CSV table of C-alpha atoms in Angstrom, one decimal:
chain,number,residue,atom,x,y,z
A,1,UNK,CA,78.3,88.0,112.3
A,2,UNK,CA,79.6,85.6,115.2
A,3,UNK,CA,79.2,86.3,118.8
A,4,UNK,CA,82.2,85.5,120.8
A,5,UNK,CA,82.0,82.2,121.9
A,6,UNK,CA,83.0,78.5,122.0
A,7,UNK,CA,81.4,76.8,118.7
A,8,UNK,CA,81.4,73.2,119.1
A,9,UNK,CA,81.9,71.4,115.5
A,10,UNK,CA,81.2,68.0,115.0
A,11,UNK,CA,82.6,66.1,111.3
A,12,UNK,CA,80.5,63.7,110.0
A,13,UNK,CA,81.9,60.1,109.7
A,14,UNK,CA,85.1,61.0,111.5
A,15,UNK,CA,86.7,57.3,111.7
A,16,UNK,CA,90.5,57.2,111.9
A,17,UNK,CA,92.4,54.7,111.9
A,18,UNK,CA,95.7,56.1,111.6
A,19,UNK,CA,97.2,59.4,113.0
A,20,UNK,CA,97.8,60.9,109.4
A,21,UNK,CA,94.5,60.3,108.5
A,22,UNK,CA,92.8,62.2,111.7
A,23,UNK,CA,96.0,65.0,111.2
A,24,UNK,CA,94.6,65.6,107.4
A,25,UNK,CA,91.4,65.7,108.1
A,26,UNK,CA,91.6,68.5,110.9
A,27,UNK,CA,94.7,70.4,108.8
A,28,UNK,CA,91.4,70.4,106.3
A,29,UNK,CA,88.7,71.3,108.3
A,30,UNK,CA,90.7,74.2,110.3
A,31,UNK,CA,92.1,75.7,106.8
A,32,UNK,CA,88.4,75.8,105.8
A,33,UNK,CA,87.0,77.3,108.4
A,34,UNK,CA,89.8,80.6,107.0
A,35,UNK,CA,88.8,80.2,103.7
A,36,UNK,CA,85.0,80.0,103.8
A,37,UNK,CA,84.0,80.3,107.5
A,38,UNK,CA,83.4,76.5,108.3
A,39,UNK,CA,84.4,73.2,108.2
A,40,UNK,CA,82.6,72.4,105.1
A,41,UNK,CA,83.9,71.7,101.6
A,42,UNK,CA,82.2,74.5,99.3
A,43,UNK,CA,83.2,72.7,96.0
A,44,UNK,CA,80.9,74.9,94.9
A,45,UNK,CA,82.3,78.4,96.1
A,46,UNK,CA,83.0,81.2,93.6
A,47,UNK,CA,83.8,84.9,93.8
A,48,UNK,CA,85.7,87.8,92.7
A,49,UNK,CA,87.9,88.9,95.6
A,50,UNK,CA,89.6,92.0,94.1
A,51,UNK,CA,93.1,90.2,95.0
A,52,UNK,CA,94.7,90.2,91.6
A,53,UNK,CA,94.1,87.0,91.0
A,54,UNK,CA,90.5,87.0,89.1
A,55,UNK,CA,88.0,84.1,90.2
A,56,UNK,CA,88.7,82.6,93.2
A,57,UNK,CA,86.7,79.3,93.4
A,58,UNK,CA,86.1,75.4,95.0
A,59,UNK,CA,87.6,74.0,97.8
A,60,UNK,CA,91.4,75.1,98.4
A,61,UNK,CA,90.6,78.5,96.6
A,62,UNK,CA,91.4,77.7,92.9
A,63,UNK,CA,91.6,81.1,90.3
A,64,UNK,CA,91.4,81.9,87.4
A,65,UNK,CA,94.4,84.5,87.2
A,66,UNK,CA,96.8,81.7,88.9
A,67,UNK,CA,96.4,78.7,86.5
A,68,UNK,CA,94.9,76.5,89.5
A,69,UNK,CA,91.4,76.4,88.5
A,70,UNK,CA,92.5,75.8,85.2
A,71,UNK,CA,94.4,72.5,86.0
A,72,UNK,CA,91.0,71.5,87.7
A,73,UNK,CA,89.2,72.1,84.7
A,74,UNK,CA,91.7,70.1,82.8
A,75,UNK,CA,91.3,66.8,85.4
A,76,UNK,CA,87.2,67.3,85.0
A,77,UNK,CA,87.7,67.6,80.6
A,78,UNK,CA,89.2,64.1,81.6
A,79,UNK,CA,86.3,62.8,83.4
A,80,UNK,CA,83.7,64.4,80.7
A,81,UNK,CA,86.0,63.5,77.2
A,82,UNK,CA,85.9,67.6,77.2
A,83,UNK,CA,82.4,68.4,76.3
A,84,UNK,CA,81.1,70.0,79.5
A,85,UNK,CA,80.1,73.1,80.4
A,86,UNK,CA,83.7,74.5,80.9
A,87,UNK,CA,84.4,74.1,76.9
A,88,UNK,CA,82.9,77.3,75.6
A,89,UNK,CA,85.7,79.1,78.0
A,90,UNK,CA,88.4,77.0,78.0
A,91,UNK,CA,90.5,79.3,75.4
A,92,UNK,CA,89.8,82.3,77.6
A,93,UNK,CA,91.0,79.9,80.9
A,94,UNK,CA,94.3,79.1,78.9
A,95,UNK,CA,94.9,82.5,78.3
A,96,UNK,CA,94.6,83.7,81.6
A,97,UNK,CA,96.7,81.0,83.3
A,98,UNK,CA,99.6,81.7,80.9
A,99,UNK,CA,99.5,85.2,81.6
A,100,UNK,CA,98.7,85.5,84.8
A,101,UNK,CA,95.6,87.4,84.2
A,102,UNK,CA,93.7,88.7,87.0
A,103,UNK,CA,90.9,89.5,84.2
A,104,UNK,CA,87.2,88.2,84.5
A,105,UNK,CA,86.3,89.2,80.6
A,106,UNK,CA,84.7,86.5,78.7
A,107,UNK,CA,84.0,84.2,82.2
A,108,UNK,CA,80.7,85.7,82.7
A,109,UNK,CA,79.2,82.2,83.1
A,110,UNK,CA,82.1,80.8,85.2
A,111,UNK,CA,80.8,81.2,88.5
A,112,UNK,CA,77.7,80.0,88.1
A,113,UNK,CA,79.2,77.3,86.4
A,114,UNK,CA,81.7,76.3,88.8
A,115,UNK,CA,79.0,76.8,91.7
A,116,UNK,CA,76.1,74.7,89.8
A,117,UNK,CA,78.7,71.5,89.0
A,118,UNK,CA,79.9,71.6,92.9
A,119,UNK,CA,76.7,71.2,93.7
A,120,UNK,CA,76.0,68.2,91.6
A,121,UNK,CA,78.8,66.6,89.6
A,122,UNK,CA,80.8,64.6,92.3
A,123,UNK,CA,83.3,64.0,88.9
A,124,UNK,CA,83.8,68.0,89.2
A,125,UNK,CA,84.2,67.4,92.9
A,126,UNK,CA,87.1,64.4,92.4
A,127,UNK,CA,88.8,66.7,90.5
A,128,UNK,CA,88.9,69.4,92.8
A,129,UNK,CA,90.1,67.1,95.7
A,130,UNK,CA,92.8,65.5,93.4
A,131,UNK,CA,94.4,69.2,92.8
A,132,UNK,CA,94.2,70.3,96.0
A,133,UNK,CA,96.2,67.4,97.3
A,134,UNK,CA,98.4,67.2,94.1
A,135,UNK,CA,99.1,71.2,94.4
A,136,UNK,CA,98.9,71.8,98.0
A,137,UNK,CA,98.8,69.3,100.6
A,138,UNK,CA,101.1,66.8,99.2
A,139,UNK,CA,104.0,69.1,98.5
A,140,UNK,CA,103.3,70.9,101.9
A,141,UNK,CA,103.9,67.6,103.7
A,142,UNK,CA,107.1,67.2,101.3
A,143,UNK,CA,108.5,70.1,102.6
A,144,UNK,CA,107.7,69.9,106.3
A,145,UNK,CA,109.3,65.8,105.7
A,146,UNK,CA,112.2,67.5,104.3
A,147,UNK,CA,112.6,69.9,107.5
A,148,UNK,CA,111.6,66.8,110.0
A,149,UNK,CA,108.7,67.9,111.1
A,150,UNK,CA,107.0,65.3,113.5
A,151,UNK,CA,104.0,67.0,115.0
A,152,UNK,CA,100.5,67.1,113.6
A,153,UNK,CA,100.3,71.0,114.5
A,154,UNK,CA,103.3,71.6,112.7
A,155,UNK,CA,102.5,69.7,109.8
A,156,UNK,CA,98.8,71.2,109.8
A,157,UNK,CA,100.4,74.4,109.3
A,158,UNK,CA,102.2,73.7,106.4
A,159,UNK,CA,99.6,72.9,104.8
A,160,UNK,CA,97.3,76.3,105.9
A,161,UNK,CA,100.7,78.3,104.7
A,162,UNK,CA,100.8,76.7,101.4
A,163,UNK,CA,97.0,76.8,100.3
A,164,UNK,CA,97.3,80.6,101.2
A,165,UNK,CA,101.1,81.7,100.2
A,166,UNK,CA,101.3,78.8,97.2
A,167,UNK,CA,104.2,75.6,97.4
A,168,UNK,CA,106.0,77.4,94.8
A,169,UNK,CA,109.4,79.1,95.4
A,170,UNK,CA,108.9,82.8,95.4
A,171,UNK,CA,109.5,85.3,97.6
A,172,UNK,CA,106.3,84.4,99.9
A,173,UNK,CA,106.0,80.8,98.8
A,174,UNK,CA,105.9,78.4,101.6
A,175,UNK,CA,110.0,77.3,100.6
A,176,UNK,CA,110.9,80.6,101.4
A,177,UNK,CA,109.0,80.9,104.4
A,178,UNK,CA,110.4,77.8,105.6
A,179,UNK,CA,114.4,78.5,104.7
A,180,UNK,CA,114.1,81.9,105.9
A,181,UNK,CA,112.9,80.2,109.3
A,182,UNK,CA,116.0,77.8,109.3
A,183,UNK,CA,118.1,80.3,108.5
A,184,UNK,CA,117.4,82.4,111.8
A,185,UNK,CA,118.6,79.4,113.9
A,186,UNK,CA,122.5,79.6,114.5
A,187,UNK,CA,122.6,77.8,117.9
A,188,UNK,CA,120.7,75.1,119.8
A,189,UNK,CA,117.3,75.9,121.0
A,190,UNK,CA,116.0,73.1,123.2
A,191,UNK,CA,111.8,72.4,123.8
A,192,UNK,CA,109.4,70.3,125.8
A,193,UNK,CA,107.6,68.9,122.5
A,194,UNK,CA,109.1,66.1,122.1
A,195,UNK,CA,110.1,66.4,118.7
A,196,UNK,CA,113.7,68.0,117.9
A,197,UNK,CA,114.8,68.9,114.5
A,198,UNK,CA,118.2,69.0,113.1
A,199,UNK,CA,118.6,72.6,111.2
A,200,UNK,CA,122.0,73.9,110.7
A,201,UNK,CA,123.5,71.4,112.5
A,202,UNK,CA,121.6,72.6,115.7
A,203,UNK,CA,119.4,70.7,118.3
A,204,UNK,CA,115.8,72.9,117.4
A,205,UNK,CA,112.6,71.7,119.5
A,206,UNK,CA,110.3,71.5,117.3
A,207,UNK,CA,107.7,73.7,118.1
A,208,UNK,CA,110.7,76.4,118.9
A,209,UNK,CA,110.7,76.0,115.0
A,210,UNK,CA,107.2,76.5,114.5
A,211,UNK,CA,106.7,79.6,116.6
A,212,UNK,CA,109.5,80.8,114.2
A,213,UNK,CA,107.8,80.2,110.8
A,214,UNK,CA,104.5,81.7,112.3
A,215,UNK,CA,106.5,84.7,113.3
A,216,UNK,CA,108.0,84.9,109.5
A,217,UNK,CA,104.4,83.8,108.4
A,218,UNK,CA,103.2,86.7,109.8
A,219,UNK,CA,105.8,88.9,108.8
A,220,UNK,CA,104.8,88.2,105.3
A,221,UNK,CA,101.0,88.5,105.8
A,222,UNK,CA,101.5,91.9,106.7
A,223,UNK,CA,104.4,93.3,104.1
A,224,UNK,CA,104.2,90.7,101.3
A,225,UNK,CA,107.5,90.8,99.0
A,226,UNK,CA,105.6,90.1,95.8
A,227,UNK,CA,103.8,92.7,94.3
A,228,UNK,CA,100.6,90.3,93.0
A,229,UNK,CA,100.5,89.9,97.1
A,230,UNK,CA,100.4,93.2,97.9
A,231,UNK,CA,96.7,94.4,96.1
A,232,UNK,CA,93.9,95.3,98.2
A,233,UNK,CA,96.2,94.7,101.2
A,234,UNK,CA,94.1,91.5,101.6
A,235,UNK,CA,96.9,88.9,103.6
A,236,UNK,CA,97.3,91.8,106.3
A,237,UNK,CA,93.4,91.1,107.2
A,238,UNK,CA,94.4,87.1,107.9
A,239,UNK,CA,96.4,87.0,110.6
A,240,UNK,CA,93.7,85.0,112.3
A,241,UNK,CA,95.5,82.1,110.2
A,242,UNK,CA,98.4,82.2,112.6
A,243,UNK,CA,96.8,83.5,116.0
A,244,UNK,CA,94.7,80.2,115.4
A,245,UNK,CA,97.7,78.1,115.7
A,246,UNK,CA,99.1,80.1,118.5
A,247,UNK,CA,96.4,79.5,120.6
A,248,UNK,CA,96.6,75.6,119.5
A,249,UNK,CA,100.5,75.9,121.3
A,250,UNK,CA,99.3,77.7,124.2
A,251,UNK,CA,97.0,74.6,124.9
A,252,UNK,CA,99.9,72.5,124.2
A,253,UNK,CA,97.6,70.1,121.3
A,254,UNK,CA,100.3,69.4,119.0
A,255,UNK,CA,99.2,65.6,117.8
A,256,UNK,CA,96.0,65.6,116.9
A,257,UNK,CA,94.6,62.0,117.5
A,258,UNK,CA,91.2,62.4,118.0
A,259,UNK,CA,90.6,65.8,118.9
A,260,UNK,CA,91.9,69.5,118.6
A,261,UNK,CA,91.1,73.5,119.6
A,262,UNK,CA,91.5,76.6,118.0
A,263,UNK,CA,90.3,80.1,116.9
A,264,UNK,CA,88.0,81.0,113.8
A,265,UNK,CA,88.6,83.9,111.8
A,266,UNK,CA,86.5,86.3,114.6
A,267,UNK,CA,88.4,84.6,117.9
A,268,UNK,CA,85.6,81.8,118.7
A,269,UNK,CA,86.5,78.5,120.0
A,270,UNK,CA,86.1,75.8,117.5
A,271,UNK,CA,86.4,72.3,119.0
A,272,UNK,CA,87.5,69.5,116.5
């Protein structure tokens, strides 16, 4: 349990030469801090959240009842010629990826598993890295480049968005949250960042833009239009996710060169 505070983070070997590379490795940091409560990378994080979606596991949140963790399993039979100690279960993984089965039956072993080679296979750890860029931050950063997005906040949140609501196209994947955002705009709305956006054939500061996909974000979180989103009520109980970024705005840090501040999942101050 956190006191309310400031919690001052340092990353290890934080070196950046280039403003992408400092962006990524905050938009990764931050979206870790939501998903496991700090900066680290818990390749070897596994649980059963009750979502719908069965095991939940490894750095950007794979599971079992989305296909996700299976495709990581399928990059680490690559690395091992298939004999590791995902075989026994891969005919139960298949299954549940093709169905969309939020069922844990016949994974008994999978979490301890998953947790033991996090800890100590850095091939299972490549793997996980390669999907999460292949699956989530690459196509997040094709989308925001599709909408213009200039701004390291901006694009940071893309990223957050699609790790939690998916980059596929339904009804709370992060395409629909971004065309329902550029939909809303039907006249010019100027900004002080710096960065302005064509959408609709209107002038759209960009961080104008931004406070608008937070706001349909957040819409979302709280009344989710697919019904595997809906369980447990679980996204209503992350809003953090987007106050985070708000309070990133208020201070006005939208490129992140070499430093950045926002809220963890219980309001504290993280500095970056």
């Amino acid at each position: 349990m956190h006191t309310r505070g400031i919690l001052a983070l340092s990353l290890a070997a934080l070196v950046c030469a280039k403003l992408d590379g400092c962006a990524k490795t905050f938009a990764l940091a931050i979206t870790n801090v939501y998903e496991n409560g700090d900066t680290a990378f818990h390749f070897d994080y596994c649980e059963n959240l009750g979502d719908g979606r069965g095991y939940t596991s490894g750095i950007a949140g794979f599971c079992t009842g989305t296909g996700d963790a299976w495709e990581v399993i399928q990059q680490y039979h690559t690395f091992t010629g298939g004999n590791d100690a995902f075989t026994p279960m891969d005919s139960v993984l298949t299954k549940d990826a093709e169905n969309s089965d939020s069922s844990t039956k016949g994974l008994k072993s999978y979490c301890e598993v998953w947790g033991n080679l996090g800890n100590t296979d850095g091939r299972f750890r490549k793997a996980q890295t390669l999907l999460r860029d292949k699956l989530y931050f690459d196509p997040s950063q094709e989308y925001g480049d599709n909408v213009g997005l200039q701004l390291s906040i901006s694009q940071a949140q893309m990223y957050d968005a699609g790790i939690q609501h998916g980059t596929w196209t339904d009804k709370d994947g992060l395409p629909s949250l971004i065309d329902e955002t550029s939909a809303s705009f039907q006249n010019d709305s100027l900004g002080d960042s710096g960065s302005t956006l064509n959408i609709n054939g209107h002038q759209i500061d960009e961080i104008v833009w931004l406070q608008k996909f937070m706001d349909v974000r957040q819409d979302h979180l709280l009344h989710p239009q697919e019904p595997d989103n809906q369980k447990g009520n679980y996204w209503a109980q992350t809003l953090y996710r987007v106050r985070s970024y708000q309070y990133a705005i208020d201070q006005k840090e939208y490129m992140w060169t070499d430093s950045v501040s926002v809220l963890d999942n219980d309001g504290n101050l993280i500095c970056l």
